[in-house]
mmCIF file of C-alpha atoms in Angstrom:
data_model
loop_
_atom_site.group_PDB
_atom_site.id
_atom_site.type_symbol
_atom_site.label_atom_id
_atom_site.label_comp_id
_atom_site.label_asym_id
_atom_site.label_seq_id
_atom_site.Cartn_x
_atom_site.Cartn_y
_atom_site.Cartn_z
ATOM 1 C CA UNK A 1 40.979 37.289 -15.104
ATOM 2 C CA UNK A 2 38.664 35.522 -12.676
ATOM 3 C CA UNK A 3 35.049 35.085 -13.635
ATOM 4 C CA UNK A 4 32.750 37.950 -12.709
ATOM 5 C CA UNK A 5 30.444 36.688 -9.994
ATOM 6 C CA UNK A 6 27.989 34.028 -11.096
ATOM 7 C CA UNK A 7 27.899 35.225 -14.669
ATOM 8 C CA UNK A 8 29.165 32.208 -16.571
ATOM 9 C CA UNK A 9 27.899 33.396 -19.953
ATOM 10 C CA UNK A 10 29.724 36.728 -20.132
ATOM 11 C CA UNK A 11 32.609 36.499 -17.642
ATOM 12 C CA UNK A 12 34.580 39.298 -19.310
ATOM 13 C CA UNK A 13 31.936 42.036 -19.188
ATOM 14 C CA UNK A 14 33.561 45.434 -18.605
ATOM 15 C CA UNK A 15 36.984 44.239 -19.706
ATOM 16 C CA UNK A 16 39.010 45.489 -22.673
ATOM 17 C CA UNK A 17 40.951 43.055 -24.853
ATOM 18 C CA UNK A 18 43.554 44.211 -27.387
ATOM 19 C CA UNK A 19 44.318 41.687 -30.143
ATOM 20 C CA UNK A 20 47.007 42.211 -32.779
ATOM 21 C CA UNK A 21 46.795 40.693 -36.232
ATOM 22 C CA UNK A 22 43.040 40.710 -35.693
ATOM 23 C CA UNK A 23 41.942 41.198 -39.292
ATOM 24 C CA UNK A 24 41.883 37.527 -40.208
ATOM 25 C CA UNK A 25 42.682 33.973 -39.179
ATOM 26 C CA UNK A 26 43.630 33.292 -35.578
ATOM 27 C CA UNK A 27 43.492 36.948 -34.522
ATOM 28 C CA UNK A 28 39.977 37.482 -35.845
ATOM 29 C CA UNK A 29 38.813 34.281 -34.153
ATOM 30 C CA UNK A 30 40.362 35.346 -30.831
ATOM 31 C CA UNK A 31 38.761 38.796 -30.992
ATOM 32 C CA UNK A 32 35.374 37.251 -31.756
ATOM 33 C CA UNK A 33 35.640 34.781 -28.868
ATOM 34 C CA UNK A 34 36.699 37.412 -26.328
ATOM 35 C CA UNK A 35 33.855 39.685 -27.445
ATOM 36 C CA UNK A 36 31.453 36.763 -27.171
ATOM 37 C CA UNK A 37 32.578 36.403 -23.556
ATOM 38 C CA UNK A 38 31.666 40.026 -22.918
ATOM 39 C CA UNK A 39 34.897 41.971 -23.456
ATOM 40 C CA UNK A 40 35.226 44.955 -25.739
ATOM 41 C CA UNK A 41 37.622 43.696 -28.398
ATOM 42 C CA UNK A 42 40.105 46.208 -29.785
ATOM 43 C CA UNK A 43 41.172 44.916 -33.181
ATOM 44 C CA UNK A 44 44.677 45.961 -34.190
ATOM 45 C CA UNK A 45 46.388 45.374 -37.514
ATOM 46 C CA UNK A 46 47.794 47.071 -40.588
ATOM 47 C CA UNK A 47 44.836 46.644 -42.960
ATOM 48 C CA UNK A 48 41.801 48.700 -41.992
ATOM 49 C CA UNK A 49 39.473 46.935 -44.424
ATOM 50 C CA UNK A 50 40.205 43.507 -42.941
ATOM 51 C CA UNK A 51 39.872 44.857 -39.402
ATOM 52 C CA UNK A 52 36.516 46.442 -40.168
ATOM 53 C CA UNK A 53 35.240 43.210 -41.714
ATOM 54 C CA UNK A 54 36.296 41.301 -38.593
ATOM 55 C CA UNK A 55 34.697 43.933 -36.359
ATOM 56 C CA UNK A 56 31.452 43.671 -38.311
ATOM 57 C CA UNK A 57 31.470 39.893 -37.892
ATOM 58 C CA UNK A 58 31.971 40.399 -34.163
ATOM 59 C CA UNK A 59 29.068 42.838 -34.069
ATOM 60 C CA UNK A 60 26.787 40.417 -35.902
ATOM 61 C CA UNK A 61 27.620 37.839 -33.242
ATOM 62 C CA UNK A 62 26.504 40.278 -30.565
ATOM 63 C CA UNK A 63 29.939 41.394 -29.401
ATOM 64 C CA UNK A 64 31.561 44.798 -29.012
ATOM 65 C CA UNK A 65 34.543 45.651 -31.184
ATOM 66 C CA UNK A 66 36.602 48.702 -32.079
ATOM 67 C CA UNK A 67 39.116 49.030 -34.898
ATOM 68 C CA UNK A 68 42.513 50.589 -34.134
ATOM 69 C CA UNK A 69 44.941 50.360 -37.085
ATOM 70 C CA UNK A 70 48.408 49.575 -35.775
ATOM 71 C CA UNK A 71 51.698 48.338 -37.215
ATOM 72 C CA UNK A 72 53.456 46.366 -34.472
ATOM 73 C CA UNK A 73 56.845 46.931 -36.122
ATOM 74 C CA UNK A 74 56.515 50.694 -35.549
ATOM 75 C CA UNK A 75 56.977 51.915 -31.981
ATOM 76 C CA UNK A 76 55.270 55.182 -32.907
ATOM 77 C CA UNK A 77 52.226 53.324 -34.220
ATOM 78 C CA UNK A 78 52.056 51.061 -31.180
ATOM 79 C CA UNK A 79 52.354 53.956 -28.736
ATOM 80 C CA UNK A 80 49.587 55.813 -30.592
ATOM 81 C CA UNK A 81 47.356 52.750 -30.267
ATOM 82 C CA UNK A 82 48.080 52.545 -26.540
ATOM 83 C CA UNK A 83 47.219 56.222 -26.070
ATOM 84 C CA UNK A 84 43.965 55.681 -27.952
ATOM 85 C CA UNK A 85 42.991 52.697 -25.801
ATOM 86 C CA UNK A 86 43.865 54.490 -22.571
ATOM 87 C CA UNK A 87 42.003 57.621 -23.647
ATOM 88 C CA UNK A 88 38.919 55.709 -24.812
ATOM 89 C CA UNK A 89 38.659 53.041 -22.121
ATOM 90 C CA UNK A 90 41.115 53.926 -19.371
ATOM 91 C CA UNK A 91 42.176 50.318 -19.077
ATOM 92 C CA UNK A 92 43.381 47.175 -20.794
ATOM 93 C CA UNK A 93 42.715 43.802 -19.228
ATOM 94 C CA UNK A 94 43.882 41.423 -21.940
ATOM 95 C CA UNK A 95 46.634 41.784 -24.520
ATOM 96 C CA UNK A 96 46.933 39.062 -27.154
ATOM 97 C CA UNK A 97 50.107 39.370 -29.213
ATOM 98 C CA UNK A 98 49.062 37.405 -32.279
ATOM 99 C CA UNK A 99 50.459 39.389 -35.225
ATOM 100 C CA UNK A 100 53.037 37.377 -37.107
ATOM 101 C CA UNK A 101 54.405 36.511 -40.512
ATOM 102 C CA UNK A 102 55.869 33.305 -41.881
ATOM 103 C CA UNK A 103 59.038 32.557 -43.762
ATOM 104 C CA UNK A 104 59.411 29.113 -45.277
ATOM 105 C CA UNK A 105 61.216 29.754 -48.546
ATOM 106 C CA UNK A 106 64.414 27.780 -48.150
ATOM 107 C CA UNK A 107 67.582 27.335 -46.079
ATOM 108 C CA UNK A 108 68.804 30.142 -43.856
ATOM 109 C CA UNK A 109 71.922 30.832 -45.901
ATOM 110 C CA UNK A 110 69.708 31.751 -48.854
ATOM 111 C CA UNK A 111 67.412 34.057 -46.880
ATOM 112 C CA UNK A 112 67.713 37.756 -47.677
ATOM 113 C CA UNK A 113 68.566 40.142 -44.832
ATOM 114 C CA UNK A 114 65.345 42.043 -45.575
ATOM 115 C CA UNK A 115 63.276 38.888 -45.097
ATOM 116 C CA UNK A 116 65.101 38.155 -41.842
ATOM 117 C CA UNK A 117 64.360 41.662 -40.565
ATOM 118 C CA UNK A 118 60.690 41.452 -41.528
ATOM 119 C CA UNK A 119 60.174 38.143 -39.734
ATOM 120 C CA UNK A 120 62.033 39.054 -36.539
ATOM 121 C CA UNK A 121 60.627 42.589 -36.394
ATOM 122 C CA UNK A 122 57.024 41.386 -36.609
ATOM 123 C CA UNK A 123 57.158 38.172 -34.626
ATOM 124 C CA UNK A 124 59.478 39.252 -31.821
ATOM 125 C CA UNK A 125 60.131 42.987 -31.725
ATOM 126 C CA UNK A 126 56.417 43.659 -32.200
ATOM 127 C CA UNK A 127 55.653 41.785 -28.975
ATOM 128 C CA UNK A 128 58.258 43.874 -27.151
ATOM 129 C CA UNK A 129 56.727 47.098 -28.474
ATOM 130 C CA UNK A 130 53.162 46.080 -27.557
ATOM 131 C CA UNK A 131 54.163 44.928 -24.081
ATOM 132 C CA UNK A 132 56.189 48.075 -23.479
ATOM 133 C CA UNK A 133 53.205 50.228 -24.448
ATOM 134 C CA UNK A 134 50.360 48.338 -22.764
ATOM 135 C CA UNK A 135 51.821 46.612 -19.695
ATOM 136 C CA UNK A 136 52.080 49.858 -17.669
ATOM 137 C CA UNK A 137 48.267 50.157 -17.706
ATOM 138 C CA UNK A 138 48.010 46.638 -16.283
ATOM 139 C CA UNK A 139 50.691 47.350 -13.696
ATOM 140 C CA UNK A 140 48.780 50.388 -12.469
ATOM 141 C CA UNK A 141 45.615 48.283 -12.212
ATOM 142 C CA UNK A 142 47.509 45.339 -10.669
ATOM 143 C CA UNK A 143 45.656 43.003 -12.976
ATOM 144 C CA UNK A 144 45.850 41.626 -16.495
ATOM 145 C CA UNK A 145 46.626 38.893 -18.977
ATOM 146 C CA UNK A 146 49.255 38.950 -21.714
ATOM 147 C CA UNK A 147 49.007 36.034 -24.130
ATOM 148 C CA UNK A 148 51.609 35.527 -26.830
ATOM 149 C CA UNK A 149 50.749 33.326 -29.804
ATOM 150 C CA UNK A 150 53.842 31.321 -30.626
ATOM 151 C CA UNK A 151 54.159 28.002 -32.467
ATOM 152 C CA UNK A 152 55.406 24.460 -32.042
ATOM 153 C CA UNK A 153 58.147 25.711 -34.374
ATOM 154 C CA UNK A 154 59.391 27.443 -31.236
ATOM 155 C CA UNK A 155 59.940 24.023 -29.684
ATOM 156 C CA UNK A 156 61.311 22.023 -32.610
ATOM 157 C CA UNK A 157 63.656 22.305 -35.569
ATOM 158 C CA UNK A 158 62.080 23.750 -38.711
ATOM 159 C CA UNK A 159 64.257 23.205 -41.790
ATOM 160 C CA UNK A 160 63.677 25.874 -44.460
ATOM 161 C CA UNK A 161 61.997 28.038 -41.867
ATOM 162 C CA UNK A 162 64.889 28.836 -39.537
ATOM 163 C CA UNK A 163 64.150 32.555 -39.169
ATOM 164 C CA UNK A 164 60.515 31.856 -38.316
ATOM 165 C CA UNK A 165 61.583 29.193 -35.807
ATOM 166 C CA UNK A 166 64.141 31.575 -34.302
ATOM 167 C CA UNK A 167 61.473 34.237 -33.835
ATOM 168 C CA UNK A 168 59.203 31.765 -32.038
ATOM 169 C CA UNK A 169 61.968 30.274 -29.886
ATOM 170 C CA UNK A 170 62.799 33.851 -28.952
ATOM 171 C CA UNK A 171 59.146 34.631 -28.264
ATOM 172 C CA UNK A 172 58.894 31.686 -25.900
ATOM 173 C CA UNK A 173 61.933 32.842 -23.932
ATOM 174 C CA UNK A 174 60.581 36.374 -23.884
ATOM 175 C CA UNK A 175 57.236 35.123 -22.579
ATOM 176 C CA UNK A 176 58.666 33.008 -19.762
ATOM 177 C CA UNK A 177 60.853 35.895 -18.611
ATOM 178 C CA UNK A 178 58.012 38.425 -18.836
ATOM 179 C CA UNK A 179 55.865 36.104 -16.748
ATOM 180 C CA UNK A 180 58.363 36.176 -13.904
ATOM 181 C CA UNK A 181 58.767 39.947 -14.131
ATOM 182 C CA UNK A 182 55.035 40.618 -14.008
ATOM 183 C CA UNK A 183 53.743 37.990 -11.587
ATOM 184 C CA UNK A 184 54.303 40.327 -8.673
ATOM 185 C CA UNK A 185 51.921 42.800 -10.308
ATOM 186 C CA UNK A 186 49.175 40.149 -10.563
ATOM 187 C CA UNK A 187 49.648 39.985 -14.343
ATOM 188 C CA UNK A 188 49.737 36.547 -15.912
ATOM 189 C CA UNK A 189 51.757 35.993 -19.077
ATOM 190 C CA UNK A 190 51.153 32.858 -21.116
ATOM 191 C CA UNK A 191 52.317 31.476 -24.432
ATOM 192 C CA UNK A 192 50.267 29.314 -26.801
ATOM 193 C CA UNK A 193 52.169 27.108 -29.256
ATOM 194 C CA UNK A 194 49.852 25.698 -31.929
ATOM 195 C CA UNK A 195 50.915 23.056 -34.406
ATOM 196 C CA UNK A 196 49.548 22.824 -37.945
ATOM 197 C CA UNK A 197 46.762 25.397 -38.174
ATOM 198 C CA UNK A 198 44.470 26.075 -41.098
ATOM 199 C CA UNK A 199 45.467 29.652 -41.922
ATOM 200 C CA UNK A 200 47.175 31.302 -44.871
ATOM 201 C CA UNK A 201 50.314 32.064 -42.835
ATOM 202 C CA UNK A 202 52.225 29.090 -44.202
ATOM 203 C CA UNK A 203 51.907 26.552 -47.016
ATOM 204 C CA UNK A 204 50.141 23.305 -46.179
ATOM 205 C CA UNK A 205 50.686 21.331 -49.354
ATOM 206 C CA UNK A 206 49.422 17.794 -49.080
ATOM 207 C CA UNK A 207 47.722 18.294 -45.723
ATOM 208 C CA UNK A 208 44.057 17.692 -44.977
ATOM 209 C CA UNK A 209 42.833 21.113 -43.872
ATOM 210 C CA UNK A 210 39.858 19.578 -42.090
ATOM 211 C CA UNK A 211 42.212 17.684 -39.752
ATOM 212 C CA UNK A 212 44.364 20.702 -38.966
ATOM 213 C CA UNK A 213 43.826 22.965 -35.991
ATOM 214 C CA UNK A 214 41.357 25.722 -36.790
ATOM 215 C CA UNK A 215 41.643 29.369 -35.691
ATOM 216 C CA UNK A 216 38.706 28.787 -33.359
ATOM 217 C CA UNK A 217 40.709 26.114 -31.522
ATOM 218 C CA UNK A 218 43.392 28.658 -30.638
ATOM 219 C CA UNK A 219 40.695 31.155 -29.643
ATOM 220 C CA UNK A 220 39.256 28.548 -27.282
ATOM 221 C CA UNK A 221 42.660 28.170 -25.620
ATOM 222 C CA UNK A 222 42.835 31.945 -25.122
ATOM 223 C CA UNK A 223 39.373 31.885 -23.564
ATOM 224 C CA UNK A 224 40.497 29.178 -21.131
ATOM 225 C CA UNK A 225 43.472 31.270 -20.067
ATOM 226 C CA UNK A 226 41.544 34.465 -19.395
ATOM 227 C CA UNK A 227 38.802 32.703 -17.416
ATOM 228 C CA UNK A 228 41.019 30.508 -15.222
ATOM 229 C CA UNK A 229 40.716 30.720 -11.452
ATOM 230 C CA UNK A 230 42.625 33.661 -9.942
ATOM 231 C CA UNK A 231 44.955 31.472 -7.891
ATOM 232 C CA UNK A 232 46.121 29.397 -10.884
ATOM 233 C CA UNK A 233 48.647 30.259 -13.563
ATOM 234 C CA UNK A 234 48.777 28.313 -16.815
ATOM 235 C CA UNK A 235 51.968 29.579 -18.407
ATOM 236 C CA UNK A 236 52.100 27.504 -21.589
ATOM 237 C CA UNK A 237 49.752 25.608 -23.890
ATOM 238 C CA UNK A 238 51.011 23.259 -26.599
ATOM 239 C CA UNK A 239 48.398 22.416 -29.224
ATOM 240 C CA UNK A 240 48.345 19.641 -31.789
ATOM 241 C CA UNK A 241 45.636 18.328 -34.096
ATOM 242 C CA UNK A 242 43.926 15.202 -32.789
ATOM 243 C CA UNK A 243 44.614 13.476 -36.118
ATOM 244 C CA UNK A 244 47.768 14.128 -38.086
ATOM 245 C CA UNK A 245 46.772 16.077 -41.177
#
């Protein structure tokens, strides 16, 4: 969304931002940053305790946050969350599809069907469910941002993580297609593809965590997207650590 008048400190005042996987890591950092910019952050995830801890951290930083437990793999859960947001706020300005799980246990032919389903359902189907539930509010308002957190694994081969890579390649294609569908409604869809990031999503054996991307780096990229000028459209951000970890 464009900046609100001359207010460069809190450009998102009055806006509502829904963030999935917001209980920890990248999602918690994104929710905190959007709240710092003035938005009311709606923290979605499966673990209420983690969401409440993240919401408290946001409150201590002076931001507004609300906890809405939601399992992105359940259409019923996602639709309930959308009804809650619409009933409570009457709007959604920013949707950040961040919830995701890893899968780096070995070659694809050794992966169990259950593991495949879990990875694809969370990382790809969950984005479909969230978009299906929340985009209509943006369409009615003729305004909004949808930001999907992908990975550089969605751009490159990832041996021993093929299902994860497939979910992120799929997410990128989904994002580019959504962007074209929604541009006419003044809704901008972007995808962020971080490289090695210091979270507990995947193993980082032998890497220097201090040199890796930090969750706050991804949150900064989200902030850039939602405060860009109204006539511009950044559709993709690829992120790498300055120094190889």
